[in-house]
PDB file of C-alpha atoms in Angstrom:
ATOM      1  CA  MET A   1      -5.630  25.775 -58.841  1.00  0.00           C
ATOM      2  CA  GLY A   2      -4.387  29.485 -58.403  1.00  0.00           C
ATOM      3  CA  ASN A   3      -5.128  30.755 -55.206  1.00  0.00           C
ATOM      4  CA  LYS A   4      -6.780  30.183 -51.903  1.00  0.00           C
ATOM      5  CA  LEU A   5      -9.303  32.256 -49.900  1.00  0.00           C
ATOM      6  CA  LYS A   6      -9.871  31.321 -46.364  1.00  0.00           C
ATOM      7  CA  PHE A   7     -12.667  32.589 -44.644  1.00  0.00           C
ATOM      8  CA  THR A   8     -14.144  31.886 -41.129  1.00  0.00           C
ATOM      9  CA  VAL A   9     -17.964  32.914 -40.112  1.00  0.00           C
ATOM     10  CA  PRO A  10     -17.863  35.081 -37.462  1.00  0.00           C
ATOM     11  CA  SER A  11     -19.503  33.257 -34.155  1.00  0.00           C
ATOM     12  CA  GLU A  12     -22.140  35.466 -33.216  1.00  0.00           C
ATOM     13  CA  ILE A  13     -24.483  34.728 -36.914  1.00  0.00           C
ATOM     14  CA  ASP A  14     -26.095  31.816 -35.735  1.00  0.00           C
ATOM     15  CA  SER A  15     -27.064  30.771 -39.248  1.00  0.00           C
ATOM     16  CA  ILE A  16     -26.399  32.738 -43.045  1.00  0.00           C
ATOM     17  CA  LYS A  17     -27.276  30.824 -46.814  1.00  0.00           C
ATOM     18  CA  ALA A  18     -24.106  30.397 -47.990  1.00  0.00           C
ATOM     19  CA  LEU A  19     -24.696  32.781 -51.162  1.00  0.00           C
ATOM     20  CA  THR A  20     -25.543  35.797 -48.838  1.00  0.00           C
ATOM     21  CA  PHE A  21     -21.945  34.720 -47.129  1.00  0.00           C
ATOM     22  CA  LEU A  22     -19.922  34.788 -50.293  1.00  0.00           C
ATOM     23  CA  LYS A  23     -21.489  37.800 -51.939  1.00  0.00           C
ATOM     24  CA  GLN A  24     -21.536  39.996 -48.656  1.00  0.00           C
ATOM     25  CA  LYS A  25     -18.430  38.541 -46.506  1.00  0.00           C
ATOM     26  CA  CYS A  26     -16.461  37.463 -49.026  1.00  0.00           C
ATOM     27  CA  GLY A  27     -17.051  39.751 -51.867  1.00  0.00           C
ATOM     28  CA  LEU A  28     -17.667  37.436 -54.579  1.00  0.00           C
ATOM     29  CA  SER A  29     -19.505  38.778 -57.791  1.00  0.00           C
ATOM     30  CA  SER A  30     -22.433  36.242 -59.719  1.00  0.00           C
ATOM     31  CA  ARG A  31     -20.318  35.363 -62.250  1.00  0.00           C
ATOM     32  CA  MET A  32     -17.164  34.143 -59.757  1.00  0.00           C
ATOM     33  CA  ILE A  33     -19.381  31.882 -58.033  1.00  0.00           C
ATOM     34  CA  THR A  34     -20.745  30.402 -61.220  1.00  0.00           C
ATOM     35  CA  ARG A  35     -17.663  29.935 -62.382  1.00  0.00           C
ATOM     36  CA  LEU A  36     -15.932  28.966 -58.769  1.00  0.00           C
ATOM     37  CA  LYS A  37     -19.238  26.265 -58.805  1.00  0.00           C
ATOM     38  CA  ARG A  38     -18.402  24.929 -62.177  1.00  0.00           C
ATOM     39  CA  GLU A  39     -14.817  23.759 -60.753  1.00  0.00           C
ATOM     40  CA  LYS A  40     -13.440  20.869 -58.763  1.00  0.00           C
ATOM     41  CA  ASP A  41     -13.219  21.765 -54.875  1.00  0.00           C
ATOM     42  CA  GLY A  42     -14.443  25.428 -56.032  1.00  0.00           C
ATOM     43  CA  ILE A  43     -16.125  26.578 -52.878  1.00  0.00           C
ATOM     44  CA  LEU A  44     -15.444  24.316 -49.805  1.00  0.00           C
ATOM     45  CA  MET A  45     -17.262  24.134 -46.114  1.00  0.00           C
ATOM     46  CA  ASN A  46     -15.180  22.529 -43.584  1.00  0.00           C
ATOM     47  CA  GLY A  47     -13.363  20.829 -46.495  1.00  0.00           C
ATOM     48  CA  LYS A  48     -16.526  19.800 -48.309  1.00  0.00           C
ATOM     49  CA  ILE A  49     -18.202  20.561 -51.169  1.00  0.00           C
ATOM     50  CA  LEU A  50     -20.283  23.653 -50.769  1.00  0.00           C
ATOM     51  CA  ARG A  51     -23.743  24.597 -52.263  1.00  0.00           C
ATOM     52  CA  THR A  52     -25.045  27.981 -52.339  1.00  0.00           C
ATOM     53  CA  VAL A  53     -28.635  26.791 -50.979  1.00  0.00           C
ATOM     54  CA  ASP A  54     -26.429  25.947 -47.899  1.00  0.00           C
ATOM     55  CA  TYR A  55     -26.249  27.237 -44.541  1.00  0.00           C
ATOM     56  CA  LEU A  56     -23.761  28.904 -42.759  1.00  0.00           C
ATOM     57  CA  THR A  57     -23.267  28.511 -38.743  1.00  0.00           C
ATOM     58  CA  GLY A  58     -20.126  30.359 -36.632  1.00  0.00           C
ATOM     59  CA  GLY A  59     -17.005  28.508 -36.728  1.00  0.00           C
ATOM     60  CA  ASP A  60     -17.607  27.377 -40.030  1.00  0.00           C
ATOM     61  CA  THR A  61     -14.266  27.747 -42.451  1.00  0.00           C
ATOM     62  CA  VAL A  62     -14.787  28.423 -46.152  1.00  0.00           C
ATOM     63  CA  GLU A  63     -12.269  27.681 -48.813  1.00  0.00           C
ATOM     64  CA  ILE A  64     -12.125  29.224 -51.971  1.00  0.00           C
ATOM     65  CA  ASN A  65     -10.167  27.772 -54.757  1.00  0.00           C
ATOM     66  CA  LEU A  66      -9.576  30.227 -57.514  1.00  0.00           C
ATOM     67  CA  PRO A  67      -8.612  29.002 -60.782  1.00  0.00           C
ATOM     68  CA  ASP A  68      -5.307  29.368 -62.141  1.00  0.00           C
ATOM     69  CA  GLU A  69      -5.235  32.527 -64.713  1.00  0.00           C
ATOM     70  CA  LYS A  70      -1.987  32.721 -67.373  1.00  0.00           C
ATOM     71  CA  SER A  71      -0.490  36.134 -68.807  1.00  0.00           C
ATOM     72  CA  SER A  72       0.210  37.703 -71.594  1.00  0.00           C
ATOM     73  CA  ILE A  73       2.231  40.038 -71.365  1.00  0.00           C
ATOM     74  CA  LEU A  74       5.961  39.288 -72.916  1.00  0.00           C
ATOM     75  CA  PRO A  75       8.144  38.760 -69.652  1.00  0.00           C
ATOM     76  CA  VAL A  76      11.567  41.118 -69.972  1.00  0.00           C
ATOM     77  CA  CYS A  77      14.033  40.674 -67.517  1.00  0.00           C
ATOM     78  CA  GLY A  78      14.163  43.213 -64.846  1.00  0.00           C
ATOM     79  CA  SER A  79      14.636  44.516 -61.552  1.00  0.00           C
ATOM     80  CA  LEU A  80      11.317  45.227 -59.139  1.00  0.00           C
ATOM     81  CA  ASP A  81      11.482  47.230 -56.223  1.00  0.00           C
ATOM     82  CA  THR A  82       8.875  45.587 -54.073  1.00  0.00           C
ATOM     83  CA  ALA A  83       6.984  47.781 -51.468  1.00  0.00           C
ATOM     84  CA  TYR A  84       4.937  44.940 -50.169  1.00  0.00           C
ATOM     85  CA  GLU A  85       3.918  40.757 -50.675  1.00  0.00           C
ATOM     86  CA  ASP A  86       1.977  38.588 -49.978  1.00  0.00           C
ATOM     87  CA  GLU A  87      -0.141  35.446 -52.085  1.00  0.00           C
ATOM     88  CA  HIS A  88      -3.067  37.693 -52.720  1.00  0.00           C
ATOM     89  CA  LEU A  89      -0.958  41.067 -54.294  1.00  0.00           C
ATOM     90  CA  ILE A  90       2.231  42.807 -54.846  1.00  0.00           C
ATOM     91  CA  ILE A  91       3.259  46.462 -54.233  1.00  0.00           C
ATOM     92  CA  VAL A  92       5.697  47.814 -56.238  1.00  0.00           C
ATOM     93  CA  ASN A  93       7.722  51.408 -56.178  1.00  0.00           C
ATOM     94  CA  LYS A  94       7.885  52.353 -59.652  1.00  0.00           C
ATOM     95  CA  PRO A  95      10.275  54.229 -60.781  1.00  0.00           C
ATOM     96  CA  PRO A  96       9.634  57.631 -63.304  1.00  0.00           C
ATOM     97  CA  SER A  97       9.815  56.987 -66.865  1.00  0.00           C
ATOM     98  CA  MET A  98       8.000  53.521 -66.544  1.00  0.00           C
ATOM     99  CA  PRO A  99       5.222  53.082 -67.983  1.00  0.00           C
ATOM    100  CA  VAL A 100       2.939  50.739 -66.235  1.00  0.00           C
ATOM    101  CA  HIS A 101       0.534  48.874 -69.305  1.00  0.00           C
ATOM    102  CA  PRO A 102       1.732  47.810 -72.532  1.00  0.00           C
ATOM    103  CA  VAL A 103       0.899  49.944 -75.311  1.00  0.00           C
ATOM    104  CA  LYS A 104       1.576  50.621 -78.549  1.00  0.00           C
ATOM    105  CA  GLN A 105       4.757  52.493 -77.881  1.00  0.00           C
ATOM    106  CA  HIS A 106       6.022  50.392 -75.610  1.00  0.00           C
ATOM    107  CA  GLN A 107       5.847  46.911 -75.619  1.00  0.00           C
ATOM    108  CA  SER A 108       8.497  45.382 -73.489  1.00  0.00           C
ATOM    109  CA  ASP A 109       9.888  47.825 -71.007  1.00  0.00           C
ATOM    110  CA  THR A 110       6.684  48.110 -69.337  1.00  0.00           C
ATOM    111  CA  LEU A 111       5.960  47.296 -65.562  1.00  0.00           C
ATOM    112  CA  ALA A 112       3.735  44.325 -66.535  1.00  0.00           C
ATOM    113  CA  ASN A 113       6.383  42.962 -68.881  1.00  0.00           C
ATOM    114  CA  ILE A 114       8.930  43.202 -65.618  1.00  0.00           C
ATOM    115  CA  LEU A 115       6.697  42.010 -62.857  1.00  0.00           C
ATOM    116  CA  THR A 116       5.667  38.784 -65.468  1.00  0.00           C
ATOM    117  CA  TYR A 117       9.350  37.333 -65.581  1.00  0.00           C
ATOM    118  CA  ASN A 118       9.604  38.269 -61.603  1.00  0.00           C
ATOM    119  CA  SER A 119       6.212  36.259 -60.923  1.00  0.00           C
ATOM    120  CA  MET A 120       7.427  33.159 -63.403  1.00  0.00           C
ATOM    121  CA  GLN A 121      10.821  33.074 -61.659  1.00  0.00           C
ATOM    122  CA  LYS A 122       8.779  32.475 -58.587  1.00  0.00           C
ATOM    123  CA  GLY A 123       6.538  29.673 -60.315  1.00  0.00           C
ATOM    124  CA  GLU A 124       3.792  32.105 -60.517  1.00  0.00           C
ATOM    125  CA  SER A 125       1.179  32.792 -63.112  1.00  0.00           C
ATOM    126  CA  TYR A 126      -1.491  35.918 -62.550  1.00  0.00           C
ATOM    127  CA  VAL A 127      -3.035  38.204 -65.223  1.00  0.00           C
ATOM    128  CA  PHE A 128      -1.485  41.876 -64.586  1.00  0.00           C
ATOM    129  CA  ARG A 129      -4.346  43.906 -62.954  1.00  0.00           C
ATOM    130  CA  ALA A 130      -2.774  47.297 -61.690  1.00  0.00           C
ATOM    131  CA  VAL A 131      -5.255  48.699 -58.738  1.00  0.00           C
ATOM    132  CA  ASN A 132      -3.681  52.208 -59.261  1.00  0.00           C
ATOM    133  CA  ARG A 133      -2.654  53.184 -62.003  1.00  0.00           C
ATOM    134  CA  LEU A 134       0.424  56.334 -62.819  1.00  0.00           C
ATOM    135  CA  ASP A 135       1.349  58.216 -65.863  1.00  0.00           C
ATOM    136  CA  LYS A 136       4.526  56.810 -67.301  1.00  0.00           C
ATOM    137  CA  ASP A 137       6.555  59.729 -65.598  1.00  0.00           C
ATOM    138  CA  THR A 138       4.235  59.613 -62.275  1.00  0.00           C
ATOM    139  CA  SER A 139       7.140  57.161 -59.727  1.00  0.00           C
ATOM    140  CA  GLY A 140       5.873  55.582 -56.157  1.00  0.00           C
ATOM    141  CA  LEU A 141       3.390  52.817 -55.554  1.00  0.00           C
ATOM    142  CA  VAL A 142       1.346  50.383 -57.070  1.00  0.00           C
ATOM    143  CA  ILE A 143      -0.739  47.585 -56.061  1.00  0.00           C
ATOM    144  CA  ILE A 144      -0.970  44.470 -58.580  1.00  0.00           C
ATOM    145  CA  ALA A 145      -4.090  41.735 -57.757  1.00  0.00           C
ATOM    146  CA  LYS A 146      -2.664  38.728 -58.628  1.00  0.00           C
ATOM    147  CA  ASP A 147      -6.487  37.574 -58.339  1.00  0.00           C
ATOM    148  CA  LYS A 148      -9.900  39.051 -59.659  1.00  0.00           C
ATOM    149  CA  PHE A 149     -11.391  38.910 -56.439  1.00  0.00           C
ATOM    150  CA  THR A 150      -8.527  40.970 -55.094  1.00  0.00           C
ATOM    151  CA  ALA A 151      -8.951  43.407 -57.652  1.00  0.00           C
ATOM    152  CA  ASN A 152     -12.275  43.835 -57.621  1.00  0.00           C
ATOM    153  CA  PHE A 153     -11.879  44.061 -53.906  1.00  0.00           C
ATOM    154  CA  LEU A 154      -9.774  46.629 -54.162  1.00  0.00           C
ATOM    155  CA  LYS A 155     -11.539  49.219 -56.931  1.00  0.00           C
ATOM    156  CA  ASN A 156     -11.904  52.225 -54.890  1.00  0.00           C
ATOM    157  CA  LYS A 157     -11.075  51.364 -51.702  1.00  0.00           C
ATOM    158  CA  VAL A 158      -7.355  52.102 -51.780  1.00  0.00           C
ATOM    159  CA  ASP A 159      -6.485  54.996 -49.951  1.00  0.00           C
ATOM    160  CA  LYS A 160      -3.807  57.110 -51.675  1.00  0.00           C
ATOM    161  CA  THR A 161      -1.095  60.139 -50.903  1.00  0.00           C
ATOM    162  CA  TYR A 162       0.868  61.980 -53.498  1.00  0.00           C
ATOM    163  CA  PHE A 163       3.688  64.387 -53.297  1.00  0.00           C
ATOM    164  CA  ALA A 164       4.433  67.014 -55.165  1.00  0.00           C
ATOM    165  CA  LEU A 165       6.930  70.187 -56.592  1.00  0.00           C
ATOM    166  CA  CYS A 166       4.753  72.641 -57.753  1.00  0.00           C
ATOM    167  CA  HIS A 167       6.217  76.450 -59.131  1.00  0.00           C
ATOM    168  CA  GLY A 168       4.892  79.509 -56.774  1.00  0.00           C
ATOM    169  CA  ARG A 169       4.628  79.825 -52.886  1.00  0.00           C
ATOM    170  CA  LEU A 170       1.511  77.526 -51.887  1.00  0.00           C
ATOM    171  CA  GLU A 171       1.057  77.868 -47.705  1.00  0.00           C
ATOM    172  CA  GLY A 172      -1.760  75.957 -46.144  1.00  0.00           C
ATOM    173  CA  GLU A 173      -4.094  73.555 -47.855  1.00  0.00           C
ATOM    174  CA  GLY A 174      -7.042  73.687 -49.562  1.00  0.00           C
ATOM    175  CA  THR A 175      -9.592  71.707 -52.143  1.00  0.00           C
ATOM    176  CA  VAL A 176      -9.572  71.834 -55.954  1.00  0.00           C
ATOM    177  CA  ASP A 177     -13.090  70.959 -56.679  1.00  0.00           C
ATOM    178  CA  GLY A 178     -13.007  71.535 -60.851  1.00  0.00           C
ATOM    179  CA  ARG A 179     -15.125  69.493 -63.280  1.00  0.00           C
ATOM    180  CA  ILE A 180     -12.206  67.673 -65.476  1.00  0.00           C
ATOM    181  CA  GLY A 181     -12.766  67.419 -69.084  1.00  0.00           C
ATOM    182  CA  LEU A 182     -10.874  67.280 -72.353  1.00  0.00           C
ATOM    183  CA  GLN A 183      -9.245  70.440 -73.581  1.00  0.00           C
ATOM    184  CA  ASP A 184     -10.842  71.757 -76.755  1.00  0.00           C
ATOM    185  CA  GLY A 185      -8.630  70.739 -79.585  1.00  0.00           C
ATOM    186  CA  SER A 186      -7.099  67.829 -77.217  1.00  0.00           C
ATOM    187  CA  LYS A 187      -6.927  63.950 -76.537  1.00  0.00           C
ATOM    188  CA  ILE A 188      -4.588  63.542 -74.032  1.00  0.00           C
ATOM    189  CA  VAL A 189      -4.675  67.625 -72.314  1.00  0.00           C
ATOM    190  CA  ARG A 190      -7.016  67.624 -69.574  1.00  0.00           C
ATOM    191  CA  ALA A 191      -8.696  70.714 -68.436  1.00  0.00           C
ATOM    192  CA  VAL A 192     -11.476  72.467 -65.836  1.00  0.00           C
ATOM    193  CA  ARG A 193     -14.274  73.054 -67.348  1.00  0.00           C
ATOM    194  CA  ALA A 194     -17.769  72.843 -66.623  1.00  0.00           C
ATOM    195  CA  ASP A 195     -19.414  70.422 -68.390  1.00  0.00           C
ATOM    196  CA  GLY A 196     -16.321  68.180 -67.285  1.00  0.00           C
ATOM    197  CA  MET A 197     -16.354  65.013 -65.082  1.00  0.00           C
ATOM    198  CA  PRO A 198     -16.980  65.820 -60.591  1.00  0.00           C
ATOM    199  CA  SER A 199     -13.646  65.675 -59.303  1.00  0.00           C
ATOM    200  CA  VAL A 200     -11.491  67.340 -55.962  1.00  0.00           C
ATOM    201  CA  THR A 201      -8.376  66.967 -55.100  1.00  0.00           C
ATOM    202  CA  HIS A 202      -7.091  68.537 -51.208  1.00  0.00           C
ATOM    203  CA  TYR A 203      -3.571  69.691 -50.764  1.00  0.00           C
ATOM    204  CA  LYS A 204      -1.187  70.783 -48.021  1.00  0.00           C
ATOM    205  CA  SER A 205       1.683  72.846 -48.363  1.00  0.00           C
ATOM    206  CA  ILE A 206       4.823  71.061 -46.074  1.00  0.00           C
ATOM    207  CA  VAL A 207       8.004  73.080 -46.995  1.00  0.00           C
ATOM    208  CA  CYS A 208       7.168  76.109 -49.415  1.00  0.00           C
ATOM    209  CA  THR A 209       9.657  79.315 -50.769  1.00  0.00           C
ATOM    210  CA  GLU A 210       8.464  81.905 -52.644  1.00  0.00           C
ATOM    211  CA  ASP A 211       9.360  79.593 -56.264  1.00  0.00           C
ATOM    212  CA  ILE A 212       8.774  75.753 -55.043  1.00  0.00           C
ATOM    213  CA  SER A 213       6.874  74.330 -52.670  1.00  0.00           C
ATOM    214  CA  TYR A 214       6.183  70.453 -51.651  1.00  0.00           C
ATOM    215  CA  VAL A 215       2.715  69.348 -51.360  1.00  0.00           C
ATOM    216  CA  ALA A 216       1.085  66.200 -50.403  1.00  0.00           C
ATOM    217  CA  LEU A 217      -2.231  65.835 -52.166  1.00  0.00           C
ATOM    218  CA  LYS A 218      -5.136  63.379 -51.689  1.00  0.00           C
ATOM    219  CA  LEU A 219      -8.296  62.429 -54.222  1.00  0.00           C
ATOM    220  CA  GLU A 220     -11.291  62.045 -54.011  1.00  0.00           C
ATOM    221  CA  THR A 221     -12.003  61.438 -56.892  1.00  0.00           C
ATOM    222  CA  GLY A 222      -9.554  59.545 -59.678  1.00  0.00           C
ATOM    223  CA  ARG A 223      -9.585  61.278 -63.244  1.00  0.00           C
ATOM    224  CA  THR A 224      -7.546  61.210 -65.441  1.00  0.00           C
ATOM    225  CA  HIS A 225      -3.799  63.581 -64.829  1.00  0.00           C
ATOM    226  CA  GLN A 226      -6.379  65.073 -62.133  1.00  0.00           C
ATOM    227  CA  ILE A 227      -3.676  66.422 -59.683  1.00  0.00           C
ATOM    228  CA  ARG A 228      -1.745  67.855 -63.276  1.00  0.00           C
ATOM    229  CA  CYS A 229      -5.043  69.398 -64.373  1.00  0.00           C
ATOM    230  CA  HIS A 230      -5.924  70.975 -60.794  1.00  0.00           C
ATOM    231  CA  MET A 231      -2.983  72.379 -59.708  1.00  0.00           C
ATOM    232  CA  SER A 232      -2.257  74.280 -62.944  1.00  0.00           C
ATOM    233  CA  SER A 233      -6.184  75.936 -62.693  1.00  0.00           C
ATOM    234  CA  ILE A 234      -4.924  77.338 -59.658  1.00  0.00           C
ATOM    235  CA  ARG A 235      -1.544  78.433 -60.724  1.00  0.00           C
ATOM    236  CA  HIS A 236       0.693  76.270 -59.302  1.00  0.00           C
ATOM    237  CA  PRO A 237       1.408  73.412 -61.830  1.00  0.00           C
ATOM    238  CA  LEU A 238       4.304  70.685 -61.015  1.00  0.00           C
ATOM    239  CA  LEU A 239       7.739  71.463 -61.982  1.00  0.00           C
ATOM    240  CA  GLY A 240       8.864  69.268 -65.006  1.00  0.00           C
ATOM    241  CA  ASP A 241       5.068  69.044 -66.039  1.00  0.00           C
ATOM    242  CA  ASP A 242       5.165  71.036 -69.395  1.00  0.00           C
ATOM    243  CA  LEU A 243       1.673  69.692 -70.810  1.00  0.00           C
ATOM    244  CA  TYR A 244       0.221  71.758 -67.904  1.00  0.00           C
ATOM    245  CA  GLY A 245       2.432  74.505 -67.635  1.00  0.00           C
ATOM    246  CA  GLY A 246       5.182  73.550 -65.696  1.00  0.00           C
ATOM    247  CA  GLY A 247       9.088  74.504 -66.327  1.00  0.00           C
ATOM    248  CA  LEU A 248      11.776  71.742 -67.457  1.00  0.00           C
ATOM    249  CA  ASP A 249      14.751  74.058 -66.171  1.00  0.00           C
ATOM    250  CA  ILE A 250      14.733  71.778 -62.884  1.00  0.00           C
ATOM    251  CA  ILE A 251      13.739  68.050 -63.348  1.00  0.00           C
ATOM    252  CA  LYS A 252      12.346  66.842 -66.840  1.00  0.00           C
ATOM    253  CA  ARG A 253       9.036  64.736 -65.632  1.00  0.00           C
ATOM    254  CA  GLN A 254       6.219  66.129 -63.719  1.00  0.00           C
ATOM    255  CA  ALA A 255       7.243  65.649 -60.339  1.00  0.00           C
ATOM    256  CA  LEU A 256       4.790  63.980 -58.871  1.00  0.00           C
ATOM    257  CA  HIS A 257       5.148  60.750 -56.745  1.00  0.00           C
ATOM    258  CA  CYS A 258       2.564  58.275 -55.038  1.00  0.00           C
ATOM    259  CA  GLY A 259       4.015  57.750 -51.690  1.00  0.00           C
ATOM    260  CA  GLU A 260       1.825  56.669 -49.342  1.00  0.00           C
ATOM    261  CA  LEU A 261      -1.157  53.915 -49.862  1.00  0.00           C
ATOM    262  CA  SER A 262      -3.187  52.391 -47.112  1.00  0.00           C
ATOM    263  CA  PHE A 263      -6.227  49.962 -47.405  1.00  0.00           C
ATOM    264  CA  LEU A 264      -8.077  47.225 -45.610  1.00  0.00           C
ATOM    265  CA  HIS A 265      -6.388  43.696 -47.128  1.00  0.00           C
ATOM    266  CA  PRO A 266      -8.993  41.966 -49.097  1.00  0.00           C
ATOM    267  CA  VAL A 267      -8.621  38.209 -47.261  1.00  0.00           C
ATOM    268  CA  THR A 268      -7.412  39.421 -43.194  1.00  0.00           C
ATOM    269  CA  GLY A 269      -9.206  42.014 -42.807  1.00  0.00           C
ATOM    270  CA  LYS A 270      -6.080  43.922 -41.343  1.00  0.00           C
ATOM    271  CA  ILE A 271      -5.584  47.700 -42.757  1.00  0.00           C
ATOM    272  CA  ILE A 272      -2.200  48.253 -44.897  1.00  0.00           C
ATOM    273  CA  GLU A 273      -0.119  50.405 -44.677  1.00  0.00           C
ATOM    274  CA  VAL A 274       3.059  51.127 -46.787  1.00  0.00           C
ATOM    275  CA  LYS A 275       5.220  54.046 -47.793  1.00  0.00           C
ATOM    276  CA  ALA A 276       7.768  54.986 -50.414  1.00  0.00           C
ATOM    277  CA  GLU A 277      10.573  56.923 -50.303  1.00  0.00           C
ATOM    278  CA  LEU A 278      10.627  59.953 -52.972  1.00  0.00           C
ATOM    279  CA  PRO A 279      13.678  59.310 -55.661  1.00  0.00           C
ATOM    280  CA  ASP A 280      15.898  61.075 -56.005  1.00  0.00           C
ATOM    281  CA  ASP A 281      15.330  63.233 -58.566  1.00  0.00           C
ATOM    282  CA  MET A 282      12.232  64.841 -56.625  1.00  0.00           C
ATOM    283  CA  GLN A 283      14.052  64.378 -53.009  1.00  0.00           C
ATOM    284  CA  VAL A 284      17.634  66.964 -54.582  1.00  0.00           C
ATOM    285  CA  ILE A 285      14.952  69.568 -54.866  1.00  0.00           C
ATOM    286  CA  LEU A 286      13.547  69.271 -51.752  1.00  0.00           C
ATOM    287  CA  ASP A 287      16.810  69.352 -49.474  1.00  0.00           C
ATOM    288  CA  LYS A 288      17.563  72.661 -51.445  1.00  0.00           C
ATOM    289  CA  ILE A 289      14.585  74.324 -50.881  1.00  0.00           C
ATOM    290  CA  LYS A 290      14.809  73.257 -47.281  1.00  0.00           C
ATOM    291  CA  GLY A 291      18.037  74.708 -46.883  1.00  0.00           C
ATOM    292  CA  LEU A 292      17.269  78.019 -47.841  1.00  0.00           C
ATOM    293  CA  LYS A 293      14.005  78.152 -45.271  1.00  0.00           C
TER     294      LYS A 293
END
């Protein structure tokens, strides 16, 4: 079997149907419950087989034994900057210029390839499930769930803070509320347009000069290229983001970094907070503009 999850029924509960507890308290889907029922010792209560029609009381322990999964991704030796790891998930600080997933042009030089190799070295085997995704040239924290339960639990439940260097003086804080859709005639570039998907970005300036601003950003939505598109729409494109109007004279990739993550752990219930320092190419620029203040 794969990962084991353990949940204790709160003492204040006198009686609750097992199916209700598994869905509401353990976060299992009907499909996952059905699959676990077919597995030997898939769902146990106090060490004995638990049926979905059974009832639980306060203090009972429910153990869920998730089935093993095998990755189909090619393992490739490489180094990982691991910011956090436990038996349910791993958080990696991804460098710029590295894709997260294998694609046609990148079959063996992705985060998924390297993580698969490293997990095999530790005797682990799991499907690569990135909870949050970053563009190839965006650096920062990526959460990879080690099982389907953790991936489903964390979906749309992670608070992320990005840090960016953008053109021009941007002071104070504000919100960009602009619908995003594909730009006419392009299959890649996004634009703010009336018929786009609802998209909201909050920004706060940290340091700024007349030419460059260092800002923190939080997203209410997760559209493709959202930060890059929104910052360009308010005439403050990211440095290095020539796709959205940024210049390449200072840095050769979009100056964007996912630097902070926080979320409720799906099993322990504890708040997990993880930070990653700026990569060198962004830090050098930030130090220079701080010196101009």
